XYZ file of C-alpha atoms in Angstrom:
459
model
C 129.427 -110.740 121.197
C 125.845 -112.474 122.212
C 124.871 -112.149 118.158
C 127.478 -114.457 117.129
C 125.500 -117.540 118.401
C 122.193 -115.817 116.978
C 123.684 -116.354 112.810
C 125.641 -118.948 111.769
C 127.464 -118.243 108.633
C 128.830 -121.359 106.558
C 132.464 -121.859 105.411
C 133.868 -124.128 102.458
C 130.968 -122.950 100.126
C 131.787 -122.339 96.107
C 129.270 -120.054 94.492
C 128.574 -120.916 90.790
C 126.493 -119.129 88.585
C 123.971 -121.102 86.463
C 126.417 -121.311 83.484
C 129.695 -122.281 85.923
C 130.845 -118.948 83.801
C 131.458 -116.990 86.840
C 132.398 -118.253 90.522
C 133.965 -117.343 93.806
C 134.597 -118.758 97.841
C 132.972 -116.898 100.195
C 134.499 -116.625 103.593
C 131.184 -117.008 104.869
C 127.355 -117.855 103.309
C 123.900 -117.203 105.273
C 120.503 -118.774 104.686
C 118.620 -115.885 106.441
C 115.030 -116.477 107.804
C 114.270 -113.115 109.520
C 115.348 -109.685 109.022
C 116.962 -109.670 112.421
C 119.587 -112.175 111.127
C 120.036 -109.823 107.764
C 120.995 -107.016 110.371
C 123.506 -108.908 112.642
C 124.990 -110.488 109.523
C 125.502 -106.811 108.622
C 126.575 -105.492 111.703
C 129.406 -108.236 112.056
C 130.099 -107.196 108.205
C 130.623 -103.862 109.407
C 132.552 -104.587 113.152
C 134.983 -107.216 111.054
C 135.430 -104.835 107.941
C 134.069 -107.407 105.059
C 131.726 -106.904 102.249
C 128.144 -107.890 101.319
C 127.079 -109.709 98.500
C 123.547 -110.709 98.986
C 122.042 -113.149 95.765
C 118.961 -115.573 94.842
C 118.882 -117.733 91.685
C 122.417 -117.112 90.685
C 121.333 -116.988 87.009
C 123.461 -114.061 86.260
C 125.910 -114.952 83.151
C 128.857 -112.506 84.608
C 130.480 -112.245 88.382
C 127.327 -109.479 89.792
C 127.221 -111.596 92.128
C 130.673 -112.821 93.405
C 132.130 -112.052 96.016
C 135.150 -113.049 99.005
C 133.328 -112.110 101.827
C 130.273 -112.299 103.053
C 127.290 -113.679 101.135
C 124.012 -114.053 101.584
C 121.387 -115.873 100.087
C 117.649 -115.250 100.390
C 116.029 -118.599 99.668
C 114.413 -118.954 103.086
C 112.446 -115.330 102.971
C 110.912 -116.373 99.990
C 107.396 -116.035 101.506
C 104.254 -114.343 99.594
C 102.741 -111.639 102.360
C 99.978 -110.020 100.890
C 97.738 -110.384 98.056
C 95.240 -106.879 97.003
C 93.031 -108.447 95.142
C 91.788 -105.302 94.560
C 94.514 -103.104 93.106
C 95.761 -106.162 92.104
C 98.503 -106.549 93.639
C 100.952 -108.705 95.087
C 103.837 -108.122 98.048
C 106.375 -110.868 98.800
C 109.658 -111.421 100.063
C 112.822 -110.260 98.141
C 113.919 -113.923 98.051
C 110.822 -115.560 96.333
C 111.394 -117.813 93.113
C 109.507 -116.008 89.910
C 108.464 -119.511 89.272
C 106.274 -119.832 92.779
C 105.007 -116.723 92.521
C 103.009 -117.629 89.518
C 102.034 -120.525 90.916
C 100.607 -118.627 93.682
C 99.194 -115.566 91.334
C 97.277 -118.096 90.108
C 95.801 -119.428 92.332
C 94.371 -115.558 93.249
C 93.637 -115.238 89.615
C 96.424 -113.357 88.813
C 99.542 -112.863 86.802
C 102.104 -110.205 86.111
C 102.313 -108.882 82.933
C 105.556 -109.819 80.938
C 107.943 -112.557 82.773
C 111.929 -113.232 81.721
C 113.220 -116.335 80.040
C 113.359 -118.257 83.151
C 111.945 -117.977 86.386
C 114.020 -120.022 89.233
C 114.813 -116.164 89.529
C 114.221 -114.455 92.852
C 112.288 -111.261 93.070
C 114.690 -108.524 94.073
C 117.243 -110.112 91.597
C 115.380 -110.256 89.160
C 114.542 -106.294 89.209
C 118.030 -106.126 90.245
C 119.306 -106.525 86.501
C 116.835 -105.579 84.886
C 115.508 -108.274 83.404
C 113.010 -107.968 80.638
C 111.057 -109.941 77.491
C 110.023 -108.273 74.766
C 106.938 -106.686 73.885
C 106.372 -102.914 72.709
C 103.895 -101.909 75.095
C 105.865 -103.670 77.774
C 108.197 -102.238 79.987
C 111.665 -104.432 81.900
C 110.544 -106.250 84.635
C 111.365 -103.230 87.399
C 108.487 -101.076 85.453
C 105.916 -103.948 87.241
C 107.081 -102.493 91.204
C 104.948 -100.308 92.500
C 106.697 -100.469 96.043
C 109.770 -102.019 97.685
C 111.549 -102.368 101.611
C 115.055 -101.846 101.798
C 117.594 -102.917 104.780
C 120.594 -100.412 104.659
C 124.304 -100.801 105.267
C 123.787 -98.977 108.750
C 120.382 -101.596 109.737
C 117.579 -98.778 108.799
C 114.650 -100.236 106.522
C 112.781 -97.752 104.189
C 109.992 -97.712 102.677
C 109.951 -97.019 98.659
C 107.561 -95.943 96.601
C 106.551 -93.064 93.758
C 105.675 -91.096 96.354
C 107.734 -92.247 99.515
C 111.338 -91.776 99.043
C 110.944 -91.422 95.373
C 114.647 -90.702 94.245
C 115.792 -93.836 96.023
C 112.808 -96.171 94.583
C 113.881 -94.792 91.041
C 117.364 -96.029 91.514
C 116.101 -99.364 93.490
C 113.810 -100.452 90.847
C 117.430 -101.483 89.200
C 119.966 -101.303 91.991
C 122.736 -103.824 91.068
C 122.778 -105.307 94.084
C 124.773 -102.185 95.254
C 121.714 -99.856 97.601
C 121.183 -102.617 100.419
C 119.248 -105.722 101.241
C 115.747 -106.077 99.215
C 113.743 -107.336 101.255
C 109.999 -106.804 100.115
C 108.687 -106.031 96.345
C 105.246 -105.173 95.640
C 104.033 -106.194 92.080
C 101.838 -104.876 89.702
C 99.872 -107.700 88.167
C 97.098 -108.270 86.034
C 94.342 -110.459 85.510
C 95.562 -113.949 84.921
C 95.462 -114.907 80.876
C 95.915 -117.463 78.401
C 98.978 -116.875 75.760
C 98.379 -118.089 71.952
C 102.003 -118.429 70.740
C 102.866 -118.647 66.757
C 106.514 -119.444 65.129
C 106.184 -119.209 61.760
C 109.700 -119.141 59.132
C 110.931 -115.269 57.331
C 113.846 -114.098 56.025
C 115.837 -111.748 58.249
C 115.719 -108.755 55.155
C 111.685 -109.954 55.028
C 111.383 -108.821 59.375
C 113.281 -105.826 59.213
C 111.764 -104.346 56.125
C 108.029 -103.863 57.821
C 109.452 -104.442 61.803
C 106.628 -102.075 62.421
C 104.245 -103.713 60.837
C 105.139 -106.961 63.303
C 105.275 -104.993 66.359
C 101.940 -103.568 65.989
C 100.115 -107.165 64.850
C 101.725 -109.012 68.150
C 101.340 -107.713 71.952
C 104.572 -109.776 72.556
C 106.616 -109.669 68.704
C 110.726 -111.597 68.624
C 112.333 -113.225 66.203
C 115.271 -115.162 66.196
C 118.231 -115.329 63.574
C 120.239 -117.825 62.497
C 122.817 -116.395 61.520
C 125.680 -116.957 58.815
C 122.157 -117.016 56.989
C 119.144 -115.349 56.406
C 116.776 -117.455 57.774
C 114.959 -115.989 60.562
C 112.418 -117.958 63.077
C 109.179 -115.344 64.095
C 107.343 -115.554 67.358
C 104.402 -113.764 68.202
C 102.471 -114.628 71.768
C 99.538 -112.566 72.316
C 96.381 -112.779 75.121
C 93.858 -115.602 73.658
C 90.221 -116.254 75.626
C 91.225 -120.481 74.634
C 92.490 -121.972 77.048
C 95.114 -124.573 75.378
C 96.405 -128.078 75.526
C 98.985 -128.447 78.375
C 102.856 -126.781 77.016
C 105.432 -129.726 75.543
C 107.825 -129.903 79.285
C 110.660 -128.948 76.351
C 109.626 -124.856 76.359
C 109.869 -123.493 73.058
C 107.595 -126.336 71.615
C 109.615 -126.201 68.160
C 107.007 -128.078 65.855
C 104.107 -129.467 66.217
C 104.318 -132.341 68.782
C 102.796 -135.585 67.696
C 102.085 -136.433 70.910
C 104.314 -134.773 74.368
C 106.286 -136.967 74.844
C 107.111 -137.747 71.396
C 108.114 -133.935 71.071
C 109.950 -133.922 74.595
C 111.920 -136.775 73.032
C 112.583 -135.067 69.912
C 113.842 -131.669 71.844
C 116.081 -133.432 73.987
C 117.775 -135.569 71.237
C 117.461 -132.872 68.961
C 117.934 -129.701 70.226
C 120.506 -130.283 72.583
C 121.866 -133.708 72.662
C 122.757 -133.405 68.593
C 123.621 -129.370 69.081
C 125.488 -130.302 71.615
C 127.176 -132.498 70.028
C 127.589 -131.393 66.969
C 128.545 -128.124 68.141
C 131.189 -129.826 70.556
C 132.834 -131.557 66.632
C 132.501 -127.386 65.553
C 135.120 -126.727 68.198
C 137.962 -128.055 65.996
C 136.247 -127.786 62.829
C 134.361 -123.957 63.199
C 133.542 -124.072 59.310
C 131.036 -126.705 60.441
C 128.910 -123.679 62.143
C 127.316 -122.209 59.073
C 125.756 -126.039 58.552
C 124.885 -126.295 61.909
C 122.775 -123.360 62.233
C 121.343 -123.612 58.735
C 120.628 -127.597 59.749
C 118.946 -126.812 62.871
C 116.658 -124.134 61.597
C 115.745 -126.868 58.793
C 114.943 -129.319 61.381
C 113.066 -127.802 64.304
C 112.141 -123.753 62.919
C 110.891 -124.591 59.120
C 107.408 -125.232 59.723
C 104.996 -122.673 62.122
C 104.066 -124.194 65.148
C 101.056 -122.776 67.561
C 100.528 -123.710 71.516
C 98.210 -122.545 73.794
C 98.728 -121.999 77.990
C 98.811 -120.052 80.537
C 100.817 -117.067 79.689
C 104.103 -117.809 82.398
C 104.008 -121.708 80.837
C 104.122 -119.957 77.384
C 106.787 -116.973 78.533
C 109.412 -119.614 80.223
C 111.573 -121.755 77.932
C 114.361 -123.549 78.202
C 117.515 -122.337 78.289
C 119.771 -125.186 76.421
C 122.739 -125.710 78.279
C 125.614 -123.878 79.400
C 126.781 -120.370 77.681
C 128.049 -117.106 76.942
C 125.521 -114.528 76.320
C 125.749 -110.538 75.469
C 122.354 -108.826 75.209
C 122.522 -104.611 74.337
C 119.570 -102.195 74.595
C 119.934 -99.714 71.170
C 117.215 -97.233 70.256
C 114.975 -99.264 68.463
C 115.053 -96.590 65.628
C 119.312 -98.589 65.007
C 117.272 -101.870 64.861
C 117.655 -102.870 61.666
C 120.731 -100.892 60.619
C 122.924 -102.739 63.788
C 121.503 -106.151 62.263
C 122.977 -105.737 59.324
C 126.143 -104.436 60.398
C 126.456 -107.511 62.748
C 125.701 -110.180 59.673
C 128.045 -108.175 57.285
C 131.640 -108.439 59.734
C 130.722 -112.297 59.876
C 130.357 -112.580 55.867
C 133.080 -110.439 56.088
C 135.376 -112.349 58.445
C 134.662 -116.234 57.487
C 136.865 -116.719 60.720
C 134.793 -114.918 62.932
C 131.873 -118.178 63.724
C 128.600 -117.124 66.131
C 126.125 -119.827 67.089
C 122.024 -119.494 66.901
C 120.008 -117.609 67.972
C 119.962 -114.107 68.009
C 116.850 -113.509 69.456
C 115.725 -109.977 69.234
C 113.236 -108.383 71.338
C 111.574 -105.064 72.240
C 110.932 -102.974 74.939
C 109.203 -99.525 76.343
C 111.160 -96.275 77.287
C 110.528 -96.108 81.434
C 112.034 -93.419 83.708
C 114.379 -95.558 85.775
C 117.838 -94.281 86.291
C 119.774 -97.454 85.501
C 117.284 -99.144 83.125
C 118.734 -99.445 79.697
C 115.477 -98.591 77.774
C 115.755 -95.029 80.283
C 113.790 -92.666 78.504
C 113.837 -94.809 74.876
C 111.548 -97.190 73.679
C 114.481 -100.602 72.770
C 115.417 -103.590 70.689
C 117.548 -105.584 72.714
C 119.996 -107.729 70.939
C 120.998 -111.000 72.659
C 124.337 -112.915 70.971
C 124.797 -116.208 72.473
C 127.971 -118.766 72.372
C 127.506 -122.363 73.812
C 129.763 -123.963 75.846
C 129.412 -127.949 74.497
C 130.615 -130.425 77.434
C 131.692 -127.224 79.674
C 134.001 -126.337 76.433
C 134.641 -122.427 76.084
C 134.487 -121.716 72.080
C 136.868 -118.938 70.852
C 134.224 -116.051 71.127
C 136.282 -113.190 71.384
C 136.888 -111.413 67.914
C 132.814 -111.803 67.520
C 132.266 -110.271 71.223
C 134.716 -107.669 70.595
C 132.400 -106.840 67.185
C 129.723 -106.668 68.441
C 130.030 -104.886 71.023
C 132.125 -102.076 68.409
C 128.238 -102.170 66.816
C 126.250 -101.969 70.112
C 128.433 -99.031 71.547
C 128.680 -96.893 68.322
C 124.580 -97.633 67.854
C 123.888 -95.685 71.362
C 123.729 -99.076 73.070
C 123.816 -99.729 76.935
C 124.302 -103.385 78.237
C 122.492 -105.679 80.353
C 123.795 -105.078 83.483
C 123.867 -109.458 84.342
C 125.302 -110.060 81.567
C 129.545 -109.839 81.073
C 130.418 -106.710 79.103
C 133.267 -104.629 79.095
C 132.043 -100.937 80.021
C 133.645 -99.060 82.680
C 132.117 -95.974 84.492
C 133.639 -93.655 81.995
C 130.809 -95.676 79.202
C 128.328 -95.458 82.094
C 128.049 -91.676 82.304
C 128.189 -91.007 79.069
C 125.397 -94.041 78.286
C 122.833 -92.812 81.228
C 121.613 -89.643 81.818
C 120.748 -90.154 85.178
C 123.912 -92.160 86.119
C 125.422 -89.177 89.174
C 121.923 -89.294 90.779
C 121.669 -93.072 90.612
C 125.974 -92.690 92.028
C 124.674 -89.988 94.903
C 121.960 -92.269 95.970
C 124.673 -95.220 96.326
C 126.839 -93.239 98.555
C 124.650 -91.704 100.656
C 122.907 -94.946 101.886
C 126.386 -97.489 101.759
C 129.152 -94.585 102.080
C 131.381 -97.583 103.093
C 130.924 -99.451 99.658
C 129.436 -102.540 101.890
C 127.831 -103.989 99.024
C 130.165 -103.467 96.502
C 132.687 -106.361 94.717
C 135.220 -106.339 91.587
C 131.999 -106.172 89.028
C 130.483 -102.941 90.921
C 133.912 -101.111 91.003
C 134.634 -101.396 87.184
C 130.908 -99.970 87.359
C 131.765 -97.046 90.361
C 135.278 -96.273 89.822
């Protein structure tokens, strides 16, 4: 029993995700600093017949990271191991936050070609759930991974890439945390770049009728639709040679800053506190939501805004406050039909309310087995219901209506978000689902890395 002395698990730790919508109380909580320690934790789990869940930033708005058994938090395994300037690749430990990696890369004149909205997330976690942003020439974040190493349930370390363990590589690039512990990740980078962001008002009809043009016109195009209205904010982000002023800390930069402190105050006073207060009032008078959506569009999104900054400062933005979200990917050609159906459903059911924005983004198809963009260019449609002051807003009707529309159009849910799909659904959605299952069963025959969320996926 010597190994018990070396690795210490903490009892009594309560784990909660960022939005505080899910949580669990692991029996033991570990923060290992080496591969040896992780191996010992897995040995201990095997001997005591415990399951193991590995977590990073805990940002996923679902219970994908929850467990009552052993939890391994990778925050102390967060080093940059190698920067290959010639190949423009970086190898990092799985626990590094992208926020730290962005800064490190820029010291070497490099950057990631695309990032999600949030960078307080760990490298191994980002690929585990298929984090994405927008840009039809760009895949989801796991498509930037060229190699990784995996510590399996048996304690073996596997090197994986297109050329070594290729099958495991295609599974592990979107691993759901169920194949083992991702120790290192190698990302393909690009030379550091600045982005020019332009946001301008439009209408849903205009954007949907000219979708092709918008997709051609901007490399990272997305739009925000304000439910219960025709209002849309179109956002173009494109590489530029001009280095602009530092961005204001409010995140999205919703209006031309008079000075950054004034705009910061405006964003927080209006875009955060006033919004939260009004949404709280709307929990008593739901019909106010239509008015709130229109009012905030007029207040924050009705004028043209431009911003220039280093890429990661434009990609990342503030997620405001606690929220429930759903985000499904549908074939790109279904974008217009699905969005108009959602709009009609809200119009035909006055009791059903939807917070702003519905965020619409685009991603290139790929060959990653469990990628929502597997073998097809996709449109991601993200819906949101905020929780003002932590209060739950009735959302079941809206949620089920949205899921029904997404399913009807061949949608696949974002793995990090809460959804009601089961194995039967995934077998239909993913042509390579059985391949993934056979790799998982081979690498983790006893189900050490499963939890309640994953049991619904695989059983």
